[in-house]
PDB file of C-alpha atoms in Angstrom:
ATOM      1  CA  UNK A   1       0.004   0.033  -0.021  1.00 54.00           C
ATOM      2  CA  UNK A   2       1.230   3.420  -0.867  1.00 48.00           C
ATOM      3  CA  UNK A   3       2.329   5.423   2.213  1.00 49.00           C
ATOM      4  CA  UNK A   4       0.048   8.389   1.291  1.00 51.00           C
ATOM      5  CA  UNK A   5      -2.973   6.034   1.002  1.00 50.00           C
ATOM      6  CA  UNK A   6      -2.168   4.474   4.341  1.00 49.00           C
ATOM      7  CA  UNK A   7      -1.901   7.980   5.949  1.00 50.00           C
ATOM      8  CA  UNK A   8      -5.291   9.013   4.489  1.00 56.00           C
ATOM      9  CA  UNK A   9      -6.960   5.809   5.796  1.00 60.00           C
ATOM     10  CA  UNK A  10      -5.458   6.434   9.224  1.00 62.00           C
ATOM     11  CA  UNK A  11      -6.767   9.998   9.148  1.00 68.00           C
ATOM     12  CA  UNK A  12     -10.184   8.750   8.142  1.00 70.00           C
ATOM     13  CA  UNK A  13     -10.332   6.245  10.916  1.00 74.00           C
ATOM     14  CA  UNK A  14      -9.252   8.925  13.369  1.00 79.00           C
ATOM     15  CA  UNK A  15     -11.913  11.343  12.159  1.00 84.00           C
ATOM     16  CA  UNK A  16     -14.579   8.692  12.381  1.00 89.00           C
ATOM     17  CA  UNK A  17     -13.695   7.989  15.945  1.00 92.00           C
ATOM     18  CA  UNK A  18     -15.390  11.344  16.814  1.00 92.00           C
ATOM     19  CA  UNK A  19     -18.657   9.462  16.177  1.00 95.00           C
ATOM     20  CA  UNK A  20     -17.939   6.608  18.571  1.00 95.00           C
ATOM     21  CA  UNK A  21     -20.056   6.513  21.772  1.00 95.00           C
ATOM     22  CA  UNK A  22     -18.302   4.803  24.678  1.00 94.00           C
ATOM     23  CA  UNK A  23     -21.309   3.432  26.442  1.00 94.00           C
ATOM     24  CA  UNK A  24     -19.582   1.109  28.884  1.00 90.00           C
ATOM     25  CA  UNK A  25     -18.665   4.006  31.264  1.00 87.00           C
ATOM     26  CA  UNK A  26     -22.124   5.568  31.109  1.00 92.00           C
ATOM     27  CA  UNK A  27     -24.618   5.184  33.899  1.00 95.00           C
ATOM     28  CA  UNK A  28     -28.067   3.651  33.139  1.00 95.00           C
ATOM     29  CA  UNK A  29     -30.437   6.445  31.973  1.00 96.00           C
ATOM     30  CA  UNK A  30     -30.579   9.052  29.321  1.00 97.00           C
ATOM     31  CA  UNK A  31     -27.598  10.687  27.558  1.00 97.00           C
ATOM     32  CA  UNK A  32     -27.439  13.243  24.729  1.00 97.00           C
ATOM     33  CA  UNK A  33     -24.747  13.430  22.018  1.00 97.00           C
ATOM     34  CA  UNK A  34     -24.759  16.181  19.436  1.00 97.00           C
ATOM     35  CA  UNK A  35     -22.882  16.521  16.126  1.00 97.00           C
ATOM     36  CA  UNK A  36     -22.508  19.290  13.596  1.00 97.00           C
ATOM     37  CA  UNK A  37     -22.277  17.591  10.197  1.00 97.00           C
ATOM     38  CA  UNK A  38     -20.598  19.331   7.227  1.00 96.00           C
ATOM     39  CA  UNK A  39     -18.885  18.386   3.939  1.00 94.00           C
ATOM     40  CA  UNK A  40     -15.885  16.854   5.734  1.00 94.00           C
ATOM     41  CA  UNK A  41     -18.144  14.143   7.289  1.00 96.00           C
ATOM     42  CA  UNK A  42     -19.390  13.100   3.827  1.00 95.00           C
ATOM     43  CA  UNK A  43     -15.823  13.160   2.420  1.00 94.00           C
ATOM     44  CA  UNK A  44     -15.009  10.465   5.009  1.00 93.00           C
ATOM     45  CA  UNK A  45     -17.503   8.261   3.100  1.00 94.00           C
ATOM     46  CA  UNK A  46     -16.318   9.440  -0.350  1.00 93.00           C
ATOM     47  CA  UNK A  47     -19.747  10.921  -0.976  1.00 94.00           C
ATOM     48  CA  UNK A  48     -19.669  14.119  -3.123  1.00 93.00           C
ATOM     49  CA  UNK A  49     -23.333  14.632  -4.198  1.00 93.00           C
ATOM     50  CA  UNK A  50     -23.833  17.682  -2.001  1.00 95.00           C
ATOM     51  CA  UNK A  51     -22.311  21.089  -2.733  1.00 95.00           C
ATOM     52  CA  UNK A  52     -22.548  22.114   0.978  1.00 96.00           C
ATOM     53  CA  UNK A  53     -23.955  20.464   4.103  1.00 97.00           C
ATOM     54  CA  UNK A  54     -25.055  21.937   7.375  1.00 97.00           C
ATOM     55  CA  UNK A  55     -26.934  19.471   9.590  1.00 97.00           C
ATOM     56  CA  UNK A  56     -27.312  19.251  13.334  1.00 98.00           C
ATOM     57  CA  UNK A  57     -27.674  15.726  14.588  1.00 98.00           C
ATOM     58  CA  UNK A  58     -28.751  14.720  18.026  1.00 98.00           C
ATOM     59  CA  UNK A  59     -28.447  11.215  19.368  1.00 97.00           C
ATOM     60  CA  UNK A  60     -30.540  10.562  22.446  1.00 98.00           C
ATOM     61  CA  UNK A  61     -29.200   7.461  24.098  1.00 97.00           C
ATOM     62  CA  UNK A  62     -31.165   5.521  26.695  1.00 97.00           C
ATOM     63  CA  UNK A  63     -28.879   3.007  28.459  1.00 96.00           C
ATOM     64  CA  UNK A  64     -30.575   0.097  30.137  1.00 95.00           C
ATOM     65  CA  UNK A  65     -29.024  -2.922  31.856  1.00 91.00           C
ATOM     66  CA  UNK A  66     -29.518  -5.224  28.862  1.00 92.00           C
ATOM     67  CA  UNK A  67     -29.860  -2.907  25.889  1.00 94.00           C
ATOM     68  CA  UNK A  68     -29.338   0.578  24.393  1.00 96.00           C
ATOM     69  CA  UNK A  69     -31.996   2.627  22.732  1.00 97.00           C
ATOM     70  CA  UNK A  70     -30.867   5.344  20.369  1.00 97.00           C
ATOM     71  CA  UNK A  71     -33.043   8.043  18.863  1.00 98.00           C
ATOM     72  CA  UNK A  72     -31.382  10.004  16.094  1.00 98.00           C
ATOM     73  CA  UNK A  73     -32.653  13.254  14.721  1.00 98.00           C
ATOM     74  CA  UNK A  74     -31.237  15.581  12.166  1.00 97.00           C
ATOM     75  CA  UNK A  75     -32.227  19.030  10.972  1.00 97.00           C
ATOM     76  CA  UNK A  76     -30.583  21.446   8.558  1.00 97.00           C
ATOM     77  CA  UNK A  77     -29.857  21.943   4.938  1.00 96.00           C
ATOM     78  CA  UNK A  78     -27.943  20.371   2.098  1.00 96.00           C
ATOM     79  CA  UNK A  79     -26.947  22.494  -0.851  1.00 96.00           C
ATOM     80  CA  UNK A  80     -27.708  20.646  -4.139  1.00 96.00           C
ATOM     81  CA  UNK A  81     -28.343  21.563  -7.800  1.00 94.00           C
ATOM     82  CA  UNK A  82     -31.960  21.963  -8.836  1.00 91.00           C
ATOM     83  CA  UNK A  83     -33.022  19.193 -11.248  1.00 89.00           C
ATOM     84  CA  UNK A  84     -34.839  21.745 -13.390  1.00 85.00           C
ATOM     85  CA  UNK A  85     -32.490  24.741 -13.476  1.00 85.00           C
ATOM     86  CA  UNK A  86     -29.188  23.122 -12.401  1.00 89.00           C
ATOM     87  CA  UNK A  87     -28.661  26.083 -10.010  1.00 91.00           C
ATOM     88  CA  UNK A  88     -27.460  25.333  -6.454  1.00 93.00           C
ATOM     89  CA  UNK A  89     -29.867  25.903  -3.644  1.00 94.00           C
ATOM     90  CA  UNK A  90     -30.228  25.020   0.065  1.00 94.00           C
ATOM     91  CA  UNK A  91     -32.660  22.135   0.532  1.00 95.00           C
ATOM     92  CA  UNK A  92     -34.125  21.896   4.060  1.00 95.00           C
ATOM     93  CA  UNK A  93     -33.934  18.248   5.354  1.00 95.00           C
ATOM     94  CA  UNK A  94     -35.107  16.605   8.555  1.00 96.00           C
ATOM     95  CA  UNK A  95     -34.986  13.011   9.604  1.00 97.00           C
ATOM     96  CA  UNK A  96     -35.280  10.614  12.490  1.00 97.00           C
ATOM     97  CA  UNK A  97     -34.031   7.119  13.134  1.00 97.00           C
ATOM     98  CA  UNK A  98     -34.600   4.695  15.942  1.00 97.00           C
ATOM     99  CA  UNK A  99     -32.118   1.971  16.751  1.00 97.00           C
ATOM    100  CA  UNK A 100     -32.137  -0.754  19.458  1.00 97.00           C
ATOM    101  CA  UNK A 101     -28.775  -2.265  20.440  1.00 96.00           C
ATOM    102  CA  UNK A 102     -28.788  -5.625  22.103  1.00 95.00           C
ATOM    103  CA  UNK A 103     -25.873  -7.879  23.029  1.00 94.00           C
ATOM    104  CA  UNK A 104     -25.245 -11.461  21.787  1.00 93.00           C
ATOM    105  CA  UNK A 105     -22.588 -13.874  20.661  1.00 92.00           C
ATOM    106  CA  UNK A 106     -21.765 -12.205  17.327  1.00 92.00           C
ATOM    107  CA  UNK A 107     -22.171  -8.916  15.517  1.00 92.00           C
ATOM    108  CA  UNK A 108     -25.427  -8.735  13.457  1.00 92.00           C
ATOM    109  CA  UNK A 109     -26.801  -5.731  11.654  1.00 91.00           C
ATOM    110  CA  UNK A 110     -29.231  -7.576   9.340  1.00 92.00           C
ATOM    111  CA  UNK A 111     -32.244  -5.626  10.777  1.00 90.00           C
ATOM    112  CA  UNK A 112     -32.067  -1.905  10.163  1.00 88.00           C
ATOM    113  CA  UNK A 113     -33.730  -1.156  13.509  1.00 92.00           C
ATOM    114  CA  UNK A 114     -31.849  -3.694  15.623  1.00 94.00           C
ATOM    115  CA  UNK A 115     -28.099  -4.080  16.039  1.00 94.00           C
ATOM    116  CA  UNK A 116     -26.556  -6.931  17.938  1.00 95.00           C
ATOM    117  CA  UNK A 117     -23.107  -6.313  19.323  1.00 94.00           C
ATOM    118  CA  UNK A 118     -20.898  -9.064  20.768  1.00 94.00           C
ATOM    119  CA  UNK A 119     -20.834  -9.309  24.569  1.00 92.00           C
ATOM    120  CA  UNK A 120     -17.997  -7.212  25.968  1.00 90.00           C
ATOM    121  CA  UNK A 121     -18.202  -4.457  23.383  1.00 93.00           C
ATOM    122  CA  UNK A 122     -18.015  -1.033  24.990  1.00 93.00           C
ATOM    123  CA  UNK A 123     -18.170   1.326  21.934  1.00 94.00           C
ATOM    124  CA  UNK A 124     -20.652   2.007  19.237  1.00 95.00           C
ATOM    125  CA  UNK A 125     -19.956   3.979  16.072  1.00 95.00           C
ATOM    126  CA  UNK A 126     -22.933   6.066  14.985  1.00 96.00           C
ATOM    127  CA  UNK A 127     -21.240   7.495  11.888  1.00 96.00           C
ATOM    128  CA  UNK A 128     -22.781   5.013   9.407  1.00 95.00           C
ATOM    129  CA  UNK A 129     -26.319   5.607  10.877  1.00 96.00           C
ATOM    130  CA  UNK A 130     -25.903   9.459  10.690  1.00 97.00           C
ATOM    131  CA  UNK A 131     -24.616   9.114   7.135  1.00 97.00           C
ATOM    132  CA  UNK A 132     -27.553   6.935   5.999  1.00 96.00           C
ATOM    133  CA  UNK A 133     -30.172   9.004   7.824  1.00 97.00           C
ATOM    134  CA  UNK A 134     -29.092  12.224   6.103  1.00 97.00           C
ATOM    135  CA  UNK A 135     -28.682  10.662   2.665  1.00 96.00           C
ATOM    136  CA  UNK A 136     -32.142   9.090   2.871  1.00 95.00           C
ATOM    137  CA  UNK A 137     -33.758  12.420   4.030  1.00 95.00           C
ATOM    138  CA  UNK A 138     -32.849  14.138   0.727  1.00 95.00           C
ATOM    139  CA  UNK A 139     -35.573  13.640  -1.810  1.00 93.00           C
ATOM    140  CA  UNK A 140     -34.759  11.932  -5.174  1.00 91.00           C
ATOM    141  CA  UNK A 141     -36.265  14.891  -7.058  1.00 91.00           C
ATOM    142  CA  UNK A 142     -34.537  18.141  -6.025  1.00 91.00           C
ATOM    143  CA  UNK A 143     -36.474  21.183  -7.194  1.00 87.00           C
ATOM    144  CA  UNK A 144     -36.052  24.704  -5.870  1.00 85.00           C
ATOM    145  CA  UNK A 145     -39.677  25.829  -5.654  1.00 77.00           C
ATOM    146  CA  UNK A 146     -38.493  29.260  -4.559  1.00 70.00           C
ATOM    147  CA  UNK A 147     -36.355  29.885  -7.623  1.00 62.00           C
ATOM    148  CA  UNK A 148     -36.901  33.328  -9.127  1.00 60.00           C
ATOM    149  CA  UNK A 149     -36.914  31.995 -12.645  1.00 61.00           C
ATOM    150  CA  UNK A 150     -38.923  28.807 -12.012  1.00 59.00           C
ATOM    151  CA  UNK A 151     -41.900  30.103 -14.013  1.00 65.00           C
ATOM    152  CA  UNK A 152     -39.596  30.924 -16.915  1.00 67.00           C
ATOM    153  CA  UNK A 153     -38.059  27.446 -16.757  1.00 64.00           C
ATOM    154  CA  UNK A 154     -41.486  25.737 -16.667  1.00 67.00           C
ATOM    155  CA  UNK A 155     -42.670  27.868 -19.622  1.00 72.00           C
ATOM    156  CA  UNK A 156     -39.588  26.807 -21.643  1.00 72.00           C
ATOM    157  CA  UNK A 157     -40.143  23.187 -20.770  1.00 72.00           C
ATOM    158  CA  UNK A 158     -43.778  23.467 -21.871  1.00 78.00           C
ATOM    159  CA  UNK A 159     -42.799  25.197 -25.096  1.00 78.00           C
ATOM    160  CA  UNK A 160     -40.504  22.394 -26.063  1.00 77.00           C
ATOM    161  CA  UNK A 161     -42.681  19.461 -24.926  1.00 77.00           C
ATOM    162  CA  UNK A 162     -44.487  17.440 -27.468  1.00 81.00           C
ATOM    163  CA  UNK A 163     -48.037  18.615 -28.305  1.00 74.00           C
ATOM    164  CA  UNK A 164     -51.069  16.501 -28.912  1.00 69.00           C
ATOM    165  CA  UNK A 165     -52.862  16.998 -32.178  1.00 59.00           C
ATOM    166  CA  UNK A 166     -55.983  18.993 -31.682  1.00 58.00           C
ATOM    167  CA  UNK A 167     -58.481  17.256 -33.883  1.00 58.00           C
ATOM    168  CA  UNK A 168     -62.083  17.721 -32.932  1.00 56.00           C
ATOM    169  CA  UNK A 169     -64.357  14.902 -34.030  1.00 57.00           C
ATOM    170  CA  UNK A 170     -66.373  15.955 -37.015  1.00 58.00           C
ATOM    171  CA  UNK A 171     -69.798  14.342 -36.943  1.00 56.00           C
ATOM    172  CA  UNK A 172     -70.208  14.667 -40.613  1.00 61.00           C
ATOM    173  CA  UNK A 173     -67.286  12.321 -41.294  1.00 68.00           C
ATOM    174  CA  UNK A 174     -68.115   9.504 -38.882  1.00 72.00           C
ATOM    175  CA  UNK A 175     -68.416   5.927 -39.889  1.00 77.00           C
ATOM    176  CA  UNK A 176     -72.239   5.144 -39.964  1.00 77.00           C
ATOM    177  CA  UNK A 177     -71.554   1.800 -38.237  1.00 78.00           C
ATOM    178  CA  UNK A 178     -70.633   3.640 -35.057  1.00 79.00           C
ATOM    179  CA  UNK A 179     -73.816   5.752 -35.102  1.00 78.00           C
ATOM    180  CA  UNK A 180     -75.967   2.852 -33.878  1.00 77.00           C
ATOM    181  CA  UNK A 181     -73.557   2.283 -31.004  1.00 76.00           C
ATOM    182  CA  UNK A 182     -73.592   5.936 -30.048  1.00 78.00           C
ATOM    183  CA  UNK A 183     -77.404   5.831 -29.881  1.00 77.00           C
ATOM    184  CA  UNK A 184     -77.024   3.065 -27.214  1.00 76.00           C
ATOM    185  CA  UNK A 185     -74.641   5.217 -25.169  1.00 75.00           C
ATOM    186  CA  UNK A 186     -76.959   8.228 -25.299  1.00 70.00           C
ATOM    187  CA  UNK A 187     -79.951   6.269 -23.904  1.00 62.00           C
TER     188      UNK A 187
END
C-alpha cells in the first residue's frame, strides 16, 4: 500500500472515531450526544453529491441494563443543484431514526432497527447511521420551488414538450356503423 494512501486511511479512521459512543462507562439512563455535520463528514464516506452540508444531529441514548435505545434526529440543509435549473440551492432536510442495540454472541446488523453487538463491546460507532439517515432524508427529485426564474423554466419546458394533435371529431365524417352504438350510449 502506498504510504500516502495508508496515511489517508489512518486520518479517516481517526476522524470517524469522533462518532464513537463509549457506552460502557455511562450510567443507566438518558444521555445526549450532538454533532454538527458538514462536507468533511461526507468526504469520509467518499460521498460528493452535495455542494454544501449543514446538519445538526442529536443522538438521544437511553442506556438500560440489557440494551441501548438510540433516537437519532437531524435538521438542517444540504446544498444541491436543482433538477430543473441546475442552479445550487439550500434544501431543508429533517430525519429521524430509531435503533435498538442488544448484546449477543456475534455482531449482526441484518435488521435496520436492531443491532446486535458481541458481549464485551464497549463502543458503538454512530457515523454510518448518521450518514444513511441524512442521505435518505434528501428527496430523489430536487427542485427549488423558490427559484426566481422557475416560471420561466417551466414555460420553456412546456414550449418544447410534444403537443397533442388537436382534432375535434367531425360528426359529418363519422363511420355510420358507429352511429348505432352511439345511440345506445346516449340512452
